[in-house]
Short mmCIF file of C-alpha atoms and ligand atoms in Angstrom, two decimals:
data_model
loop_
_atom_site.label_atom_id
_atom_site.label_comp_id
_atom_site.label_asym_id
_atom_site.label_seq_id
_atom_site.Cartn_x
_atom_site.Cartn_y
_atom_site.Cartn_z
CA UNK A 1 -2.59 9.77 2.43
CA UNK A 2 -6.23 9.20 1.57
CA UNK A 3 -7.74 5.80 2.08
CA UNK A 4 -10.30 4.06 -0.05
CA UNK A 5 -13.42 2.31 1.03
CA UNK A 6 -14.59 1.13 -2.38
CA UNK A 7 -12.12 -1.01 -4.21
CA UNK A 8 -12.45 -2.66 -7.55
CA UNK A 9 -14.93 -5.43 -7.13
CA UNK A 10 -12.39 -8.25 -7.47
CA UNK A 11 -10.80 -7.27 -4.20
CA UNK A 12 -13.89 -7.28 -2.12
CA UNK A 13 -13.66 -10.92 -1.10
CA UNK A 14 -14.39 -12.30 2.29
CA UNK A 15 -13.23 -15.70 1.22
CA UNK A 16 -10.87 -16.80 -1.48
CA UNK A 17 -11.95 -20.30 -2.12
CA UNK A 18 -13.26 -19.99 -5.63
CA UNK A 19 -11.96 -17.72 -8.31
CA UNK A 20 -15.55 -17.32 -9.45
CA UNK A 21 -15.85 -14.77 -6.66
CA UNK A 22 -13.66 -12.37 -8.62
CA UNK A 23 -15.16 -9.88 -11.02
CA UNK A 24 -14.65 -10.82 -14.69
CA UNK A 25 -11.98 -8.17 -15.34
CA UNK A 26 -9.82 -9.16 -12.39
CA UNK A 27 -10.39 -12.83 -13.09
CA UNK A 28 -9.09 -12.48 -16.63
CA UNK A 29 -5.88 -11.01 -15.25
CA UNK A 30 -5.18 -13.80 -12.79
CA UNK A 31 -6.98 -16.97 -13.85
CA UNK A 32 -3.89 -18.39 -15.56
CA UNK A 33 -1.43 -16.99 -13.02
CA UNK A 34 -0.02 -19.76 -10.83
CA UNK A 35 0.52 -17.49 -7.82
CA UNK A 36 -3.08 -16.33 -7.54
CA UNK A 37 -4.79 -19.69 -7.54
CA UNK A 38 -3.75 -23.11 -6.33
CA UNK A 39 -5.71 -24.62 -9.19
CA UNK A 40 -3.86 -22.51 -11.73
CA UNK A 41 -0.57 -23.48 -10.09
CA UNK A 42 -1.18 -27.09 -11.11
CA UNK A 43 -1.83 -26.14 -14.70
CA UNK A 44 0.25 -23.11 -15.59
CA UNK A 45 3.83 -22.00 -15.18
CA UNK A 46 5.82 -18.78 -15.04
CA UNK A 47 9.24 -17.69 -16.10
CA UNK A 48 11.19 -15.25 -13.98
CA UNK A 49 13.73 -13.17 -15.85
CA UNK A 50 16.70 -12.16 -13.69
CA UNK A 51 17.44 -8.81 -15.34
CA UNK A 52 17.34 -6.47 -12.31
CA UNK A 53 20.52 -6.74 -10.19
CA UNK A 54 20.57 -3.41 -8.32
CA UNK A 55 18.55 -2.66 -5.21
CA UNK A 56 17.62 0.54 -3.41
CA UNK A 57 16.96 -1.02 0.02
CA UNK A 58 18.98 -2.87 2.57
CA UNK A 59 16.65 -5.38 4.18
CA UNK A 60 18.11 -6.96 7.27
CA UNK A 61 17.17 -10.45 6.07
CA UNK A 62 18.64 -10.18 2.58
CA UNK A 63 22.06 -11.28 1.41
CA UNK A 64 22.83 -9.30 -1.68
CA UNK A 65 25.02 -12.08 -3.04
CA UNK A 66 22.54 -13.40 -5.51
CA UNK A 67 24.87 -15.61 -7.49
CA UNK A 68 23.71 -18.97 -6.15
CA UNK A 69 23.11 -22.08 -8.19
CA UNK A 70 21.90 -24.50 -5.58
CA UNK A 71 19.69 -22.41 -3.34
CA UNK A 72 15.96 -21.94 -3.70
CA UNK A 73 14.99 -18.64 -2.19
CA UNK A 74 13.88 -15.23 -3.44
CA UNK A 75 16.55 -13.05 -4.97
CA UNK A 76 18.99 -15.68 -6.15
CA UNK A 77 19.89 -16.45 -9.73
CA UNK A 78 22.66 -18.29 -11.46
CA UNK A 79 23.22 -15.38 -13.84
CA UNK A 80 21.93 -11.88 -14.48
CA UNK A 81 20.62 -11.58 -18.03
CA UNK A 82 20.65 -8.58 -20.36
CA UNK A 83 17.21 -7.79 -21.84
CA UNK A 84 17.97 -9.44 -25.19
CA UNK A 85 19.31 -12.54 -23.46
CA UNK A 86 16.13 -12.61 -21.39
CA UNK A 87 14.04 -12.49 -24.55
CA UNK A 88 16.01 -15.42 -25.94
CA UNK A 89 15.38 -17.32 -22.72
CA UNK A 90 11.63 -16.75 -23.04
CA UNK A 91 11.69 -18.10 -26.58
CA UNK A 92 13.71 -21.13 -25.48
CA UNK A 93 11.54 -21.87 -22.46
CA UNK A 94 8.15 -21.57 -24.13
CA UNK A 95 9.32 -23.90 -26.89
CA UNK A 96 10.23 -26.54 -24.29
CA UNK A 97 8.01 -26.03 -21.25
CA UNK A 98 4.25 -26.29 -21.75
CA UNK A 99 1.73 -23.81 -20.42
CA UNK A 100 3.97 -20.87 -19.55
CA UNK A 101 1.47 -18.05 -19.12
CA UNK A 102 3.35 -15.44 -17.07
CA UNK A 103 6.62 -13.60 -17.50
CA UNK A 104 7.74 -12.12 -14.20
CA UNK A 105 10.64 -9.98 -13.09
CA UNK A 106 11.49 -10.55 -9.44
CA UNK A 107 15.08 -9.52 -9.03
CA UNK A 108 17.63 -10.46 -8.08
CA UNK A 109 17.40 -6.82 -6.89
CA UNK A 110 14.55 -4.33 -7.14
CA UNK A 111 12.89 -4.45 -10.57
CA UNK A 112 11.74 -0.83 -10.54
CA UNK A 113 15.28 0.38 -9.77
CA UNK A 114 16.70 -1.18 -12.94
CA UNK A 115 15.86 0.26 -16.39
CA UNK A 116 16.51 -3.20 -17.84
CA UNK A 117 13.18 -4.29 -16.33
CA UNK A 118 11.24 -1.95 -18.59
CA UNK A 119 13.38 -2.72 -21.63
CA UNK A 120 12.82 -6.44 -21.08
CA UNK A 121 9.06 -6.09 -20.71
CA UNK A 122 9.00 -3.97 -23.88
CA UNK A 123 10.78 -6.70 -25.82
CA UNK A 124 8.53 -9.41 -24.37
CA UNK A 125 5.40 -7.46 -25.20
CA UNK A 126 6.47 -7.11 -28.84
CA UNK A 127 7.51 -10.73 -29.32
CA UNK A 128 5.09 -12.57 -27.05
CA UNK A 129 1.98 -10.44 -26.60
CA UNK A 130 -0.08 -13.30 -25.19
CA UNK A 131 2.15 -13.72 -22.11
CA UNK A 132 1.00 -11.87 -18.98
CA UNK A 133 3.54 -9.56 -17.39
CA UNK A 134 4.07 -9.60 -13.64
CA UNK A 135 6.61 -8.08 -11.30
CA UNK A 136 7.55 -7.99 -7.68
CA UNK A 137 8.77 -4.84 -6.00
CA UNK A 138 9.69 -3.34 -2.69
CA UNK A 139 7.32 -0.53 -3.62
CA UNK A 140 9.65 2.42 -3.06
CA UNK A 141 9.38 3.62 -6.67
CA UNK A 142 5.87 2.41 -7.45
CA UNK A 143 4.25 5.84 -7.65
CA UNK A 144 7.09 7.28 -9.72
CA UNK A 145 7.05 4.44 -12.23
CA UNK A 146 3.30 3.90 -12.46
CA UNK A 147 3.01 5.35 -15.97
CA UNK A 148 5.69 3.05 -17.34
CA UNK A 149 4.02 0.13 -15.59
CA UNK A 150 0.58 0.80 -17.05
CA UNK A 151 2.00 1.61 -20.47
CA UNK A 152 3.60 -1.84 -20.55
CA UNK A 153 0.33 -3.44 -19.44
CA UNK A 154 1.80 -5.07 -16.34
CA UNK A 155 -1.37 -6.39 -14.72
CA UNK A 156 -0.14 -8.01 -11.53
CA UNK A 157 2.38 -6.66 -9.02
CA UNK A 158 3.60 -8.10 -5.75
CA UNK A 159 4.70 -5.53 -3.19
CA UNK A 160 6.64 -6.67 -0.15
CA UNK A 161 5.37 -4.83 2.93
CA UNK A 162 6.86 -5.97 6.22
CA UNK A 163 5.52 -3.12 8.36
CA UNK A 164 3.10 -0.24 8.08
CA UNK A 165 4.37 1.35 11.27
CA UNK A 166 7.72 3.11 10.70
CA UNK A 167 8.81 2.28 14.26
CA UNK A 168 8.67 -1.41 13.34
CA UNK A 169 9.96 -0.86 9.81
CA UNK A 170 13.12 0.80 11.10
CA UNK A 171 14.10 -2.51 12.70
CA UNK A 172 13.76 -4.32 9.37
CA UNK A 173 15.56 -1.98 6.95
CA UNK A 174 19.11 -0.72 7.46
CA UNK A 175 18.94 1.83 4.66
CA UNK A 176 16.75 3.23 1.92
CA UNK A 177 18.31 4.85 -1.14
CA UNK A 178 15.88 7.43 -2.45
CA UNK A 179 16.44 10.26 -4.93
CA UNK A 180 20.21 10.05 -4.66
CA UNK A 181 20.35 10.04 -0.86
CA UNK A 182 20.91 7.12 1.50
CA UNK A 183 18.45 7.38 4.39
CA UNK A 184 18.72 5.47 7.64
CA UNK A 185 16.75 4.91 10.84
CA UNK A 186 13.28 6.27 11.35
CA UNK A 187 13.53 8.71 8.47
CA UNK A 188 14.27 5.86 6.05
CA UNK A 189 11.41 3.80 7.47
CA UNK A 190 8.94 6.68 7.19
CA UNK A 191 9.80 7.33 3.56
CA UNK A 192 9.62 3.64 2.65
CA UNK A 193 6.29 2.97 4.34
CA UNK A 194 4.72 6.10 2.88
CA UNK A 195 5.92 5.25 -0.64
CA UNK A 196 4.84 1.62 -0.38
CA UNK A 197 1.35 2.45 0.80
CA UNK A 198 0.74 5.26 -1.66
CA UNK A 199 2.16 2.99 -4.39
CA UNK A 200 -0.32 0.24 -3.60
CA UNK A 201 -3.17 2.71 -3.61
CA UNK A 202 -2.18 4.29 -6.92
CA UNK A 203 -1.56 0.95 -8.63
CA UNK A 204 -4.86 -0.50 -7.41
CA UNK A 205 -6.66 2.56 -8.70
CA UNK A 206 -5.16 1.82 -12.10
CA UNK A 207 -6.75 -1.64 -12.00
CA UNK A 208 -3.51 -3.50 -11.31
CA UNK A 209 -3.98 -6.62 -9.17
CA UNK A 210 -1.82 -6.18 -6.09
CA UNK A 211 -0.55 -9.05 -4.00
CA UNK A 212 1.31 -8.13 -0.84
CA UNK A 213 4.10 -10.31 0.48
CA UNK A 214 4.87 -9.98 4.18
CA UNK A 215 7.90 -11.69 5.63
CA UNK A 216 6.90 -13.01 9.04
CA UNK A 217 9.83 -12.08 11.29
CA UNK A 218 9.52 -13.45 14.84
CA UNK A 219 10.16 -10.88 17.59
CA UNK A 220 10.00 -8.06 15.01
CA UNK A 221 6.66 -7.97 13.16
CA UNK A 222 4.78 -11.08 14.29
CA UNK A 223 2.19 -9.04 16.20
CA UNK A 224 1.91 -6.51 13.41
CA UNK A 225 0.83 -8.64 10.44
CA UNK A 226 -2.90 -8.20 11.03
CA UNK A 227 -2.44 -4.44 10.98
CA UNK A 228 -0.55 -4.77 7.70
CA UNK A 229 -3.37 -6.91 6.31
CA UNK A 230 -6.02 -4.33 7.22
CA UNK A 231 -4.06 -1.42 5.83
CA UNK A 232 -3.13 -2.95 2.49
CA UNK A 233 -6.62 -4.32 1.99
CA UNK A 234 -8.05 -0.85 2.58
CA UNK A 235 -5.67 0.55 -0.03
CA UNK A 236 -6.72 -1.96 -2.68
CA UNK A 237 -4.49 -5.05 -2.33
CA UNK A 238 -6.27 -8.29 -3.25
CA UNK A 239 -4.17 -11.02 -1.67
CA UNK A 240 -1.73 -11.36 1.22
CA UNK A 241 1.13 -13.86 1.19
CA UNK A 242 2.67 -14.33 4.64
CA UNK A 243 6.12 -15.78 4.03
CA UNK A 244 8.32 -17.31 6.71
CA UNK A 245 11.60 -15.55 7.45
CA UNK A 246 14.66 -17.24 6.02
CA UNK A 247 17.14 -16.29 8.76
CA UNK A 248 20.22 -14.75 7.17
CA UNK A 249 22.31 -11.55 7.14
CA UNK A 250 21.43 -9.37 10.18
CA UNK A 251 18.51 -11.63 11.09
CA UNK A 252 20.59 -14.80 10.95
CA UNK A 253 20.21 -15.20 14.72
CA UNK A 254 16.39 -15.29 14.60
CA UNK A 255 14.42 -18.51 14.66
CA UNK A 256 12.06 -18.78 11.68
CA UNK A 257 8.35 -19.12 12.46
CA UNK A 258 6.98 -22.64 12.65
CA UNK A 259 4.35 -23.76 10.18
CA UNK A 260 1.75 -23.57 12.95
CA UNK A 261 2.68 -20.02 13.91
CA UNK A 262 2.47 -18.90 10.33
CA UNK A 263 -0.86 -20.65 9.80
CA UNK A 264 -2.34 -19.03 12.89
CA UNK A 265 -1.46 -15.59 11.54
CA UNK A 266 -2.74 -16.48 8.08
CA UNK A 267 -6.02 -17.68 9.58
CA UNK A 268 -6.35 -14.44 11.53
CA UNK A 269 -5.63 -12.34 8.44
CA UNK A 270 -7.99 -14.40 6.27
CA UNK A 271 -10.90 -12.58 7.88
CA UNK A 272 -9.51 -9.40 6.37
CA UNK A 273 -7.94 -10.33 3.03
CA UNK A 274 -7.60 -13.55 0.99
CA UNK A 275 -4.46 -15.51 1.76
CA UNK A 276 -2.00 -17.05 -0.65
CA UNK A 277 -0.82 -20.23 1.02
CA UNK A 278 1.00 -22.02 -1.79
CA UNK A 279 3.98 -19.69 -2.30
CA UNK A 280 7.26 -21.53 -2.95
CA UNK A 281 9.62 -18.58 -2.28
CA UNK A 282 10.99 -18.87 -5.79
CA UNK A 283 14.33 -17.87 -7.23
CA UNK A 284 14.70 -14.82 -9.45
CA UNK A 285 15.29 -17.17 -12.40
CA UNK A 286 12.53 -19.72 -11.67
CA UNK A 287 10.94 -21.50 -14.62
CA UNK A 288 7.88 -23.72 -14.96
CA UNK A 289 5.13 -24.66 -12.57
CA UNK A 290 5.60 -23.74 -8.92
CA UNK A 291 7.86 -26.20 -7.18
CA UNK A 292 9.21 -27.67 -10.41
CA UNK A 293 12.20 -25.41 -10.79
CA UNK A 294 14.53 -28.34 -11.05
CA UNK A 295 13.62 -28.05 -14.69
CA UNK A 296 16.15 -25.23 -14.90
CA UNK A 297 18.99 -27.69 -14.83
CA UNK A 298 17.31 -29.98 -17.32
CA UNK A 299 16.83 -27.03 -19.62
CA UNK A 300 20.47 -26.08 -19.35
CA UNK A 301 19.49 -22.72 -17.85
CA UNK A 302 21.78 -22.89 -14.83
FE1 SF4 B 1 16.99 -7.83 -0.93
FE2 SF4 B 1 14.61 -7.38 -2.08
FE3 SF4 B 1 15.27 -6.17 0.24
FE4 SF4 B 1 16.46 -5.47 -2.03
S1 SF4 B 1 14.28 -5.23 -1.53
S2 SF4 B 1 17.47 -5.81 -0.07
S3 SF4 B 1 16.63 -7.44 -3.11
S4 SF4 B 1 14.95 -8.38 -0.11
FE1 SF4 B 2 4.62 -17.01 -6.90
FE2 SF4 B 2 5.63 -17.05 -4.41
FE3 SF4 B 2 7.08 -17.93 -6.47
FE4 SF4 B 2 6.54 -15.33 -6.29
S1 SF4 B 2 7.79 -16.51 -4.88
S2 SF4 B 2 6.45 -16.63 -8.16
S3 SF4 B 2 4.48 -15.40 -5.36
S4 SF4 B 2 5.15 -18.80 -5.72
#
């Protein structure tokens, strides 16, 4: 894989204190996106559409039972919506919740592995062209789907990268389903890491703003996050979001990192790539400003 030294100007930040440091093109894409700026998070909201139930990975920290009403964590939703239902939800929400600027698809499975993701974005683009489209992905299919992504004008993508070294990745993923075959062990890890990194590079070259999420997993990747930061920055990612492990499934026995441990790693990585520090580890059906998802119940969306 080739690496890039010159990235689009918006990514070449040594600090991420003021959005004015971004180039105008990149700034336009993120200035009203609550996940890219703490200031924007106070003013603007997002709606996540839970239209993507299937997943092509088995992460050792993920419970694939997504049907949870009372939990706030990535990948849970009270209901999976069909694309037309999702469109109706957008209409309902923007009529009742002010300042929704972003429509995101973040699960409950892998958005790129579900054709409903693209159908939903198509419908949203036709009905609500002013809303920005955003998605999160495990990155496995990013290169393959890049034309559909750019055609739909999806301008921001979050890719979860928990390791750039397959020897570490193989401890995090139990299986990878790729091109009709279930891969395991080191082979699975090699394919996943290669696809994630080439996906980030290709998407960044297309001008898509890439945020990388890294789940900080004590005893597994805690000494590896800086290497991840350097690699993804070199490939064109703009922001790194170090998220604490929520211990469940095969990692249920692990102790999550303390706030101090996470901050120390974020501070270390901040010398390499801007850090997102206000992530709320949202549900796949989150609505509103970050941290105000209780509105779901008030809106009758649960
Ligand atoms: Fe769960 Fe996401 Fe991993 Fe799929 S990619 S297993 S939905 S955490
Ligand atoms: Fe933004 Fe984090 Fe919530 Fe994703 S999980 S919408 S990055 S705050």
